[in-house]
Amino acid sequence: MKNLINFLIQYSVVFLFLFLEIISVTLIVKNQEYQKSVFLSSSNSMVSGLYEWSNSVVEFFKLRTANESLSEENTALKNQIVNLQNKLSTLLPEASDSLRFRIPPEMEYQFISAKVINSSTNKLQNYITINKGIIDGVKPDMGVVSDEGVVGIVKTVSNRFAVVIPILNPKIQISCKFKRNNYNGSLIWSGEDYRYANLTDIARHVQLSLGDTLVTSGLVASTFPEGIPVGIIEDFNIKESDSYYNIKVKLAVSFRTLSHVKVINYLNYKEQKNLELSSEEQ
Amino acid sequence: MPIVLSNIFRFILLVLFQVLVLNNIQFLGYINPYLYILFIIALPVRTPRWFSLILAFAIGLTIDIFSNTLGIHAFATVLIAFLRNGLIKIFTSIEEGSNPTPSFYTFGVGAYIKYVVLFVFIHHSILFYLEAFSFAHFWIISAKIILSSLLTILLILGIQSIKSK
């Protein structure tokens, strides 16, 4: 017994070491189930408070470019309004006898604008924290876009903050298609460079050319509507033995300068999910 | 008492600098220095081992919470804190009873550089492989480790040479 106690005392440091390492490994493994760890991540209110404060300093230097992109978007929207008004005026007489108002498919989406308060681009698995949460109507699985294109998908939400998994994380794949011929494939980040990602599942017979534009396919309609820009083809090649192209895509969004994003709220999400679930059960 | 205070001050300063400045730095897409381990490098030589393990766990976990990498930094820092006494013994001979803070003056220039280089390299290797959790990107990660270690080492040696005795 005395020997045992001596032994324990002699190696107490080793035991402490092992104990702390086991805690660390447990945390790493638990971290895979990301939802559980909101408390110990940057959507924790104290941590995000610090980030918000530091961001308010940094944001000042980004104001000029943010202004420019806002005014560009503004003019584009105004043009759209003029176009729509023109169309509306020609359609008006027919609309008078319609029975019931229904939101057309293009407008089943609402946007919640948010500010990026923390983001990384240099890890193998990157995350973005934004300053909108449950209170503002953000829920997990919602799509996130910026003025330039697709950013990512909301993963966890706390009351006032949310963590987004951007394209720059191999945990998600974005389903997208060519604007020109509608072939679709999924986009995966390779982990090397925050400006590029790889497009997979494009078969050999598809005609490609450099500079083709990629947009979201809308097949996973619950997150992204169809036609949001994702990137353009920078480079592609195919080996004799392969049946799929190896395509390098230059992303539309520059993640290093990201500051304002919009969360997409798909209004019919619940109805569609319920329908899909009930048909799976049968 | 001043030693305790200066270490608390160093802890806070290094965490803030790491989280607010260095985590946003990215040269060439690869280099990402982790200067915060200077805290463990610069703990006084005779700090009890159990205490330095707990301090290492604390600073590692703090960095983890701020950078959404739960457990990874904690693991790497606890490991080097465990190896620290061995490293010091290999490179230097400190007299019994004295309790210096590691630096150029107390260790000697050559010994201190060797100590820092090995320390940083072990830490960064473990950190980056743990982050990737696979050997799939072996060459990219090795390049990241070497370049980031170089920058961290330069930063640490630079800071130490500026600091007065």
PDB file of C-alpha atoms in Angstrom, chain A:
ATOM      1  CA  MET A   1       0.000   0.000   0.000  1.00  0.00           C
ATOM      2  CA  LYS A   2       2.795   2.354   0.948  1.00  0.00           C
ATOM      3  CA  ASN A   3       4.584   1.456  -2.272  1.00  0.00           C
ATOM      4  CA  LEU A   4       1.477   2.226  -4.245  1.00  0.00           C
ATOM      5  CA  ILE A   5       1.154   5.667  -2.666  1.00  0.00           C
ATOM      6  CA  ASN A   6       4.850   6.350  -3.258  1.00  0.00           C
ATOM      7  CA  PHE A   7       4.411   5.303  -6.841  1.00  0.00           C
ATOM      8  CA  LEU A   8       1.424   7.613  -7.282  1.00  0.00           C
ATOM      9  CA  ILE A   9       3.297  10.556  -5.766  1.00  0.00           C
ATOM     10  CA  GLN A  10       6.412   9.906  -7.813  1.00  0.00           C
ATOM     11  CA  TYR A  11       4.515   9.844 -11.084  1.00  0.00           C
ATOM     12  CA  SER A  12       1.832  12.408 -10.190  1.00  0.00           C
ATOM     13  CA  VAL A  13       3.107  14.787 -12.877  1.00  0.00           C
ATOM     14  CA  VAL A  14       2.832  12.081 -15.519  1.00  0.00           C
ATOM     15  CA  PHE A  15      -0.713  11.333 -14.420  1.00  0.00           C
ATOM     16  CA  LEU A  16      -1.619  15.015 -14.575  1.00  0.00           C
ATOM     17  CA  PHE A  17      -0.058  15.193 -18.019  1.00  0.00           C
ATOM     18  CA  LEU A  18      -2.069  12.199 -19.253  1.00  0.00           C
ATOM     19  CA  PHE A  19      -5.219  13.558 -17.641  1.00  0.00           C
ATOM     20  CA  LEU A  20      -4.918  16.940 -19.394  1.00  0.00           C
ATOM     21  CA  GLU A  21      -4.103  15.303 -22.733  1.00  0.00           C
ATOM     22  CA  ILE A  22      -7.148  13.054 -22.436  1.00  0.00           C
ATOM     23  CA  ILE A  23      -9.337  16.096 -21.778  1.00  0.00           C
ATOM     24  CA  SER A  24      -7.876  17.755 -24.885  1.00  0.00           C
ATOM     25  CA  VAL A  25      -8.488  14.734 -27.079  1.00  0.00           C
ATOM     26  CA  THR A  26     -12.023  14.417 -25.741  1.00  0.00           C
ATOM     27  CA  LEU A  27     -12.621  18.052 -26.646  1.00  0.00           C
ATOM     28  CA  ILE A  28     -11.225  17.520 -30.145  1.00  0.00           C
ATOM     29  CA  VAL A  29     -13.445  14.499 -30.717  1.00  0.00           C
ATOM     30  CA  LYS A  30     -16.515  16.128 -29.186  1.00  0.00           C
ATOM     31  CA  ASN A  31     -15.896  19.131 -31.372  1.00  0.00           C
ATOM     32  CA  GLN A  32     -16.981  17.050 -34.343  1.00  0.00           C
ATOM     33  CA  GLU A  33     -20.490  17.288 -32.968  1.00  0.00           C
ATOM     34  CA  TYR A  34     -20.313  20.973 -33.403  1.00  0.00           C
ATOM     35  CA  GLN A  35     -23.666  21.938 -31.933  1.00  0.00           C
ATOM     36  CA  LYS A  36     -22.729  20.827 -28.450  1.00  0.00           C
ATOM     37  CA  SER A  37     -19.783  23.148 -28.210  1.00  0.00           C
ATOM     38  CA  VAL A  38     -21.383  26.529 -28.763  1.00  0.00           C
ATOM     39  CA  PHE A  39     -20.405  27.403 -25.222  1.00  0.00           C
ATOM     40  CA  LEU A  40     -16.696  26.918 -25.899  1.00  0.00           C
ATOM     41  CA  SER A  41     -16.568  28.515 -29.313  1.00  0.00           C
ATOM     42  CA  SER A  42     -16.596  31.966 -30.783  1.00  0.00           C
ATOM     43  CA  SER A  43     -20.382  32.233 -30.656  1.00  0.00           C
ATOM     44  CA  ASN A  44     -19.925  32.430 -26.891  1.00  0.00           C
ATOM     45  CA  SER A  45     -21.043  35.958 -25.977  1.00  0.00           C
ATOM     46  CA  MET A  46     -17.880  37.094 -24.207  1.00  0.00           C
ATOM     47  CA  VAL A  47     -15.601  35.903 -26.977  1.00  0.00           C
ATOM     48  CA  SER A  48     -17.791  37.318 -29.714  1.00  0.00           C
ATOM     49  CA  GLY A  49     -18.051  40.562 -27.773  1.00  0.00           C
ATOM     50  CA  LEU A  50     -14.276  40.919 -27.936  1.00  0.00           C
ATOM     51  CA  TYR A  51     -14.275  40.074 -31.626  1.00  0.00           C
ATOM     52  CA  GLU A  52     -17.052  42.557 -32.305  1.00  0.00           C
ATOM     53  CA  TRP A  53     -15.044  45.264 -30.601  1.00  0.00           C
ATOM     54  CA  SER A  54     -11.885  44.466 -32.574  1.00  0.00           C
ATOM     55  CA  ASN A  55     -13.907  44.247 -35.760  1.00  0.00           C
ATOM     56  CA  SER A  56     -15.340  47.717 -35.260  1.00  0.00           C
ATOM     57  CA  VAL A  57     -11.767  49.002 -35.509  1.00  0.00           C
ATOM     58  CA  VAL A  58     -10.816  46.925 -38.538  1.00  0.00           C
ATOM     59  CA  GLU A  59     -14.081  47.618 -40.343  1.00  0.00           C
ATOM     60  CA  PHE A  60     -13.244  51.292 -40.578  1.00  0.00           C
ATOM     61  CA  PHE A  61     -10.498  50.476 -43.041  1.00  0.00           C
ATOM     62  CA  LYS A  62     -12.838  48.410 -45.190  1.00  0.00           C
ATOM     63  CA  LEU A  63     -15.465  51.162 -45.469  1.00  0.00           C
ATOM     64  CA  ARG A  64     -14.384  52.398 -48.868  1.00  0.00           C
ATOM     65  CA  THR A  65     -14.669  49.050 -50.653  1.00  0.00           C
ATOM     66  CA  ALA A  66     -17.876  48.231 -48.777  1.00  0.00           C
ATOM     67  CA  ASN A  67     -19.312  51.559 -49.975  1.00  0.00           C
ATOM     68  CA  GLU A  68     -18.380  50.849 -53.554  1.00  0.00           C
ATOM     69  CA  SER A  69     -19.955  47.415 -53.603  1.00  0.00           C
ATOM     70  CA  LEU A  70     -23.073  48.772 -51.893  1.00  0.00           C
ATOM     71  CA  SER A  71     -23.547  51.506 -54.451  1.00  0.00           C
ATOM     72  CA  GLU A  72     -23.005  49.000 -57.267  1.00  0.00           C
ATOM     73  CA  GLU A  73     -25.632  46.743 -55.781  1.00  0.00           C
ATOM     74  CA  ASN A  74     -27.900  49.730 -55.352  1.00  0.00           C
ATOM     75  CA  THR A  75     -27.769  50.648 -59.023  1.00  0.00           C
ATOM     76  CA  ALA A  76     -28.299  47.025 -60.031  1.00  0.00           C
ATOM     77  CA  LEU A  77     -31.363  46.842 -57.791  1.00  0.00           C
ATOM     78  CA  LYS A  78     -32.716  50.099 -59.153  1.00  0.00           C
ATOM     79  CA  ASN A  79     -32.329  48.806 -62.688  1.00  0.00           C
ATOM     80  CA  GLN A  80     -34.202  45.716 -61.661  1.00  0.00           C
ATOM     81  CA  ILE A  81     -37.029  47.782 -60.192  1.00  0.00           C
ATOM     82  CA  VAL A  82     -37.392  49.722 -63.428  1.00  0.00           C
ATOM     83  CA  ASN A  83     -37.464  46.479 -65.421  1.00  0.00           C
ATOM     84  CA  LEU A  84     -40.011  44.909 -63.111  1.00  0.00           C
ATOM     85  CA  GLN A  85     -42.211  47.997 -63.166  1.00  0.00           C
ATOM     86  CA  ASN A  86     -42.191  47.889 -66.948  1.00  0.00           C
ATOM     87  CA  LYS A  87     -43.208  44.249 -66.903  1.00  0.00           C
ATOM     88  CA  LEU A  88     -45.833  44.837 -64.256  1.00  0.00           C
ATOM     89  CA  SER A  89     -47.510  47.591 -66.241  1.00  0.00           C
ATOM     90  CA  THR A  90     -47.939  45.229 -69.190  1.00  0.00           C
ATOM     91  CA  LEU A  91     -49.300  42.409 -66.998  1.00  0.00           C
ATOM     92  CA  LEU A  92     -51.681  44.447 -64.896  1.00  0.00           C
ATOM     93  CA  PRO A  93     -54.981  43.927 -66.766  1.00  0.00           C
ATOM     94  CA  GLU A  94     -54.600  40.141 -66.633  1.00  0.00           C
ATOM     95  CA  ALA A  95     -53.853  40.062 -62.937  1.00  0.00           C
ATOM     96  CA  SER A  96     -57.143  41.667 -61.977  1.00  0.00           C
ATOM     97  CA  ASP A  97     -59.198  38.464 -62.090  1.00  0.00           C
ATOM     98  CA  SER A  98     -56.739  36.167 -60.295  1.00  0.00           C
ATOM     99  CA  LEU A  99     -58.325  34.575 -57.260  1.00  0.00           C
ATOM    100  CA  ARG A 100     -55.632  34.572 -54.654  1.00  0.00           C
ATOM    101  CA  PHE A 101     -52.237  36.140 -54.173  1.00  0.00           C
ATOM    102  CA  ARG A 102     -49.342  33.717 -54.207  1.00  0.00           C
ATOM    103  CA  ILE A 103     -45.640  34.501 -53.800  1.00  0.00           C
ATOM    104  CA  PRO A 104     -43.937  33.568 -57.077  1.00  0.00           C
ATOM    105  CA  PRO A 105     -41.085  31.035 -56.737  1.00  0.00           C
ATOM    106  CA  GLU A 106     -38.409  33.673 -57.122  1.00  0.00           C
ATOM    107  CA  MET A 107     -39.644  35.507 -54.044  1.00  0.00           C
ATOM    108  CA  GLU A 108     -39.977  32.711 -51.519  1.00  0.00           C
ATOM    109  CA  TYR A 109     -36.713  33.899 -50.042  1.00  0.00           C
ATOM    110  CA  GLN A 110     -36.088  36.651 -47.555  1.00  0.00           C
ATOM    111  CA  PHE A 111     -32.720  38.085 -46.647  1.00  0.00           C
ATOM    112  CA  ILE A 112     -31.402  38.782 -43.169  1.00  0.00           C
ATOM    113  CA  SER A 113     -28.372  41.023 -43.396  1.00  0.00           C
ATOM    114  CA  ALA A 114     -25.522  40.368 -40.968  1.00  0.00           C
ATOM    115  CA  LYS A 115     -21.962  41.437 -40.278  1.00  0.00           C
ATOM    116  CA  VAL A 116     -18.971  39.110 -40.142  1.00  0.00           C
ATOM    117  CA  ILE A 117     -17.275  39.483 -36.766  1.00  0.00           C
ATOM    118  CA  ASN A 118     -14.740  36.677 -36.997  1.00  0.00           C
ATOM    119  CA  SER A 119     -13.462  34.573 -39.842  1.00  0.00           C
ATOM    120  CA  SER A 120     -10.479  32.474 -40.808  1.00  0.00           C
ATOM    121  CA  THR A 121      -9.167  31.470 -44.219  1.00  0.00           C
ATOM    122  CA  ASN A 122      -5.877  29.802 -43.379  1.00  0.00           C
ATOM    123  CA  LYS A 123      -7.004  26.695 -41.515  1.00  0.00           C
ATOM    124  CA  LEU A 124      -7.940  23.377 -43.095  1.00  0.00           C
ATOM    125  CA  GLN A 125     -11.388  23.833 -41.589  1.00  0.00           C
ATOM    126  CA  ASN A 126     -12.485  27.433 -41.546  1.00  0.00           C
ATOM    127  CA  TYR A 127     -15.433  29.039 -39.787  1.00  0.00           C
ATOM    128  CA  ILE A 128     -17.138  32.429 -39.879  1.00  0.00           C
ATOM    129  CA  THR A 129     -18.997  34.036 -36.990  1.00  0.00           C
ATOM    130  CA  ILE A 130     -21.780  36.544 -37.771  1.00  0.00           C
ATOM    131  CA  ASN A 131     -23.640  38.906 -35.472  1.00  0.00           C
ATOM    132  CA  LYS A 132     -27.195  37.664 -36.058  1.00  0.00           C
ATOM    133  CA  GLY A 133     -28.789  34.763 -34.181  1.00  0.00           C
ATOM    134  CA  ILE A 134     -32.058  33.176 -33.098  1.00  0.00           C
ATOM    135  CA  ILE A 135     -33.525  36.568 -32.164  1.00  0.00           C
ATOM    136  CA  ASP A 136     -33.118  37.767 -35.740  1.00  0.00           C
ATOM    137  CA  GLY A 137     -34.596  34.589 -37.202  1.00  0.00           C
ATOM    138  CA  VAL A 138     -31.391  32.803 -38.178  1.00  0.00           C
ATOM    139  CA  LYS A 139     -31.660  29.002 -38.021  1.00  0.00           C
ATOM    140  CA  PRO A 140     -29.223  26.173 -38.767  1.00  0.00           C
ATOM    141  CA  ASP A 141     -29.007  25.034 -42.427  1.00  0.00           C
ATOM    142  CA  MET A 142     -29.790  28.451 -43.866  1.00  0.00           C
ATOM    143  CA  GLY A 143     -27.658  29.586 -46.792  1.00  0.00           C
ATOM    144  CA  VAL A 144     -25.373  32.620 -46.503  1.00  0.00           C
ATOM    145  CA  VAL A 145     -24.420  34.857 -49.433  1.00  0.00           C
ATOM    146  CA  SER A 146     -22.606  38.138 -49.930  1.00  0.00           C
ATOM    147  CA  ASP A 147     -23.050  40.680 -52.706  1.00  0.00           C
ATOM    148  CA  GLU A 148     -20.469  38.761 -54.722  1.00  0.00           C
ATOM    149  CA  GLY A 149     -21.830  35.217 -54.368  1.00  0.00           C
ATOM    150  CA  VAL A 150     -22.187  32.145 -52.186  1.00  0.00           C
ATOM    151  CA  VAL A 151     -20.459  32.214 -48.777  1.00  0.00           C
ATOM    152  CA  GLY A 152     -21.616  29.113 -46.870  1.00  0.00           C
ATOM    153  CA  ILE A 153     -24.219  27.474 -44.656  1.00  0.00           C
ATOM    154  CA  VAL A 154     -25.253  28.327 -41.078  1.00  0.00           C
ATOM    155  CA  LYS A 155     -24.147  25.616 -38.663  1.00  0.00           C
ATOM    156  CA  THR A 156     -24.834  26.681 -35.086  1.00  0.00           C
ATOM    157  CA  VAL A 157     -26.890  29.510 -33.674  1.00  0.00           C
ATOM    158  CA  SER A 158     -26.913  31.179 -30.272  1.00  0.00           C
ATOM    159  CA  ASN A 159     -29.277  33.980 -29.244  1.00  0.00           C
ATOM    160  CA  ARG A 160     -27.365  36.789 -30.895  1.00  0.00           C
ATOM    161  CA  PHE A 161     -24.654  35.081 -32.962  1.00  0.00           C
ATOM    162  CA  ALA A 162     -24.282  32.311 -35.496  1.00  0.00           C
ATOM    163  CA  VAL A 163     -21.390  30.241 -36.816  1.00  0.00           C
ATOM    164  CA  VAL A 164     -21.249  29.719 -40.585  1.00  0.00           C
ATOM    165  CA  ILE A 165     -19.366  26.950 -42.379  1.00  0.00           C
ATOM    166  CA  PRO A 166     -17.981  28.683 -45.478  1.00  0.00           C
ATOM    167  CA  ILE A 167     -17.083  27.037 -48.786  1.00  0.00           C
ATOM    168  CA  LEU A 168     -13.535  27.023 -47.347  1.00  0.00           C
ATOM    169  CA  ASN A 169     -14.260  23.938 -45.245  1.00  0.00           C
ATOM    170  CA  PRO A 170     -14.236  20.382 -46.583  1.00  0.00           C
ATOM    171  CA  LYS A 171     -17.227  19.611 -44.327  1.00  0.00           C
ATOM    172  CA  ILE A 172     -19.660  21.058 -46.851  1.00  0.00           C
ATOM    173  CA  GLN A 173     -20.205  20.645 -50.552  1.00  0.00           C
ATOM    174  CA  ILE A 174     -22.138  23.181 -52.594  1.00  0.00           C
ATOM    175  CA  SER A 175     -24.243  21.823 -55.424  1.00  0.00           C
ATOM    176  CA  CYS A 176     -23.694  24.048 -58.445  1.00  0.00           C
ATOM    177  CA  LYS A 177     -24.124  24.079 -62.212  1.00  0.00           C
ATOM    178  CA  PHE A 178     -22.794  25.797 -65.311  1.00  0.00           C
ATOM    179  CA  LYS A 179     -24.762  28.855 -66.247  1.00  0.00           C
ATOM    180  CA  ARG A 180     -24.250  27.976 -69.931  1.00  0.00           C
ATOM    181  CA  ASN A 181     -25.486  24.385 -70.142  1.00  0.00           C
ATOM    182  CA  ASN A 182     -26.949  23.458 -66.733  1.00  0.00           C
ATOM    183  CA  TYR A 183     -24.650  20.485 -66.030  1.00  0.00           C
ATOM    184  CA  ASN A 184     -24.286  20.215 -62.285  1.00  0.00           C
ATOM    185  CA  GLY A 185     -21.628  18.955 -59.905  1.00  0.00           C
ATOM    186  CA  SER A 186     -20.528  19.606 -56.360  1.00  0.00           C
ATOM    187  CA  LEU A 187     -17.919  22.083 -55.231  1.00  0.00           C
ATOM    188  CA  ILE A 188     -15.376  21.048 -52.580  1.00  0.00           C
ATOM    189  CA  TRP A 189     -12.518  23.021 -51.110  1.00  0.00           C
ATOM    190  CA  SER A 190      -9.097  21.413 -51.387  1.00  0.00           C
ATOM    191  CA  GLY A 191      -7.592  23.068 -48.314  1.00  0.00           C
ATOM    192  CA  GLU A 192      -4.770  24.890 -50.044  1.00  0.00           C
ATOM    193  CA  ASP A 193      -5.787  28.337 -51.215  1.00  0.00           C
ATOM    194  CA  TYR A 194      -8.705  30.491 -50.078  1.00  0.00           C
ATOM    195  CA  ARG A 195      -9.232  31.783 -53.614  1.00  0.00           C
ATOM    196  CA  TYR A 196      -9.816  28.441 -55.322  1.00  0.00           C
ATOM    197  CA  ALA A 197     -11.945  25.307 -54.939  1.00  0.00           C
ATOM    198  CA  ASN A 198     -12.454  22.139 -56.966  1.00  0.00           C
ATOM    199  CA  LEU A 199     -15.530  21.108 -58.910  1.00  0.00           C
ATOM    200  CA  THR A 200     -16.209  17.374 -59.101  1.00  0.00           C
ATOM    201  CA  ASP A 201     -18.638  15.047 -60.885  1.00  0.00           C
ATOM    202  CA  ILE A 202     -18.424  16.710 -64.303  1.00  0.00           C
ATOM    203  CA  ALA A 203     -18.276  13.877 -66.839  1.00  0.00           C
ATOM    204  CA  ARG A 204     -15.876  13.690 -69.792  1.00  0.00           C
ATOM    205  CA  HIS A 205     -18.421  14.436 -72.523  1.00  0.00           C
ATOM    206  CA  VAL A 206     -19.353  17.894 -71.144  1.00  0.00           C
ATOM    207  CA  GLN A 207     -17.995  20.798 -73.181  1.00  0.00           C
ATOM    208  CA  LEU A 208     -16.066  23.250 -71.003  1.00  0.00           C
ATOM    209  CA  SER A 209     -14.160  26.426 -71.614  1.00  0.00           C
ATOM    210  CA  LEU A 210     -12.067  28.671 -69.401  1.00  0.00           C
ATOM    211  CA  GLY A 211     -14.054  31.469 -67.807  1.00  0.00           C
ATOM    212  CA  ASP A 212     -17.380  29.620 -67.723  1.00  0.00           C
ATOM    213  CA  THR A 213     -19.546  30.884 -64.887  1.00  0.00           C
ATOM    214  CA  LEU A 214     -20.758  28.571 -62.116  1.00  0.00           C
ATOM    215  CA  VAL A 215     -23.982  29.297 -60.253  1.00  0.00           C
ATOM    216  CA  THR A 216     -25.899  27.452 -57.524  1.00  0.00           C
ATOM    217  CA  SER A 217     -28.085  24.695 -58.924  1.00  0.00           C
ATOM    218  CA  GLY A 218     -31.123  25.281 -56.720  1.00  0.00           C
ATOM    219  CA  LEU A 219     -31.455  21.522 -56.288  1.00  0.00           C
ATOM    220  CA  VAL A 220     -30.993  21.894 -52.554  1.00  0.00           C
ATOM    221  CA  ALA A 221     -33.573  24.638 -52.664  1.00  0.00           C
ATOM    222  CA  SER A 222     -33.845  24.822 -48.898  1.00  0.00           C
ATOM    223  CA  THR A 223     -30.463  26.550 -48.640  1.00  0.00           C
ATOM    224  CA  PHE A 224     -29.726  28.401 -51.864  1.00  0.00           C
ATOM    225  CA  PRO A 225     -32.073  29.543 -54.627  1.00  0.00           C
ATOM    226  CA  GLU A 226     -30.980  28.890 -58.178  1.00  0.00           C
ATOM    227  CA  GLY A 227     -28.526  31.136 -59.938  1.00  0.00           C
ATOM    228  CA  ILE A 228     -26.371  32.707 -57.219  1.00  0.00           C
ATOM    229  CA  PRO A 229     -22.816  33.074 -58.578  1.00  0.00           C
ATOM    230  CA  VAL A 230     -20.229  30.682 -57.105  1.00  0.00           C
ATOM    231  CA  GLY A 231     -17.153  31.260 -59.265  1.00  0.00           C
ATOM    232  CA  ILE A 232     -15.575  30.938 -62.684  1.00  0.00           C
ATOM    233  CA  ILE A 233     -13.447  28.183 -64.198  1.00  0.00           C
ATOM    234  CA  GLU A 234      -9.783  29.017 -63.833  1.00  0.00           C
ATOM    235  CA  ASP A 235      -8.254  25.813 -65.121  1.00  0.00           C
ATOM    236  CA  PHE A 236      -9.318  22.270 -66.023  1.00  0.00           C
ATOM    237  CA  ASN A 237      -7.727  19.026 -67.123  1.00  0.00           C
ATOM    238  CA  ILE A 238      -8.611  15.362 -67.570  1.00  0.00           C
ATOM    239  CA  LYS A 239      -6.381  12.292 -67.569  1.00  0.00           C
ATOM    240  CA  GLU A 240      -6.741   9.632 -70.289  1.00  0.00           C
ATOM    241  CA  SER A 241      -7.953   7.108 -67.725  1.00  0.00           C
ATOM    242  CA  ASP A 242     -10.417   9.338 -65.876  1.00  0.00           C
ATOM    243  CA  SER A 243     -14.052   9.775 -66.672  1.00  0.00           C
ATOM    244  CA  TYR A 244     -14.438  12.981 -64.690  1.00  0.00           C
ATOM    245  CA  TYR A 245     -12.795  16.362 -65.143  1.00  0.00           C
ATOM    246  CA  ASN A 246     -10.475  17.896 -62.601  1.00  0.00           C
ATOM    247  CA  ILE A 247     -11.693  21.498 -62.507  1.00  0.00           C
ATOM    248  CA  LYS A 248     -10.185  24.420 -60.601  1.00  0.00           C
ATOM    249  CA  VAL A 249     -12.704  27.149 -59.794  1.00  0.00           C
ATOM    250  CA  LYS A 250     -11.882  30.720 -58.841  1.00  0.00           C
ATOM    251  CA  LEU A 251     -14.397  31.614 -56.118  1.00  0.00           C
ATOM    252  CA  ALA A 252     -16.600  34.651 -56.639  1.00  0.00           C
ATOM    253  CA  VAL A 253     -16.378  35.752 -53.008  1.00  0.00           C
ATOM    254  CA  SER A 254     -13.093  37.079 -51.674  1.00  0.00           C
ATOM    255  CA  PHE A 255     -13.131  35.589 -48.185  1.00  0.00           C
ATOM    256  CA  ARG A 256     -10.229  37.675 -46.915  1.00  0.00           C
ATOM    257  CA  THR A 257     -12.189  40.917 -47.223  1.00  0.00           C
ATOM    258  CA  LEU A 258     -15.646  39.615 -46.350  1.00  0.00           C
ATOM    259  CA  SER A 259     -17.498  41.971 -44.023  1.00  0.00           C
ATOM    260  CA  HIS A 260     -21.238  42.053 -44.798  1.00  0.00           C
ATOM    261  CA  VAL A 261     -23.319  38.975 -45.640  1.00  0.00           C
ATOM    262  CA  LYS A 262     -26.968  38.053 -46.052  1.00  0.00           C
ATOM    263  CA  VAL A 263     -28.607  34.987 -44.550  1.00  0.00           C
ATOM    264  CA  ILE A 264     -31.242  33.442 -46.804  1.00  0.00           C
ATOM    265  CA  ASN A 265     -34.519  32.596 -45.114  1.00  0.00           C
ATOM    266  CA  TYR A 266     -36.488  30.151 -47.256  1.00  0.00           C
ATOM    267  CA  LEU A 267     -40.086  30.773 -46.252  1.00  0.00           C
ATOM    268  CA  ASN A 268     -41.419  27.392 -47.355  1.00  0.00           C
ATOM    269  CA  TYR A 269     -38.624  25.416 -45.701  1.00  0.00           C
ATOM    270  CA  LYS A 270     -40.891  23.709 -43.161  1.00  0.00           C
ATOM    271  CA  GLU A 271     -43.546  22.754 -45.691  1.00  0.00           C
ATOM    272  CA  GLN A 272     -41.010  21.298 -48.109  1.00  0.00           C
ATOM    273  CA  LYS A 273     -39.107  19.401 -45.390  1.00  0.00           C
ATOM    274  CA  ASN A 274     -42.320  17.921 -43.965  1.00  0.00           C
ATOM    275  CA  LEU A 275     -43.506  16.822 -47.383  1.00  0.00           C
ATOM    276  CA  GLU A 276     -40.154  15.210 -48.162  1.00  0.00           C
ATOM    277  CA  LEU A 277     -40.010  13.459 -44.802  1.00  0.00           C
ATOM    278  CA  SER A 278     -43.559  12.131 -45.050  1.00  0.00           C
ATOM    279  CA  SER A 279     -42.958  10.756 -48.530  1.00  0.00           C
ATOM    280  CA  GLU A 280     -39.799   9.021 -47.309  1.00  0.00           C
ATOM    281  CA  GLU A 281     -41.729   7.343 -44.514  1.00  0.00           C
ATOM    282  CA  GLN A 282     -44.308   5.811 -46.821  1.00  0.00           C
TER     283      GLN A 282
END
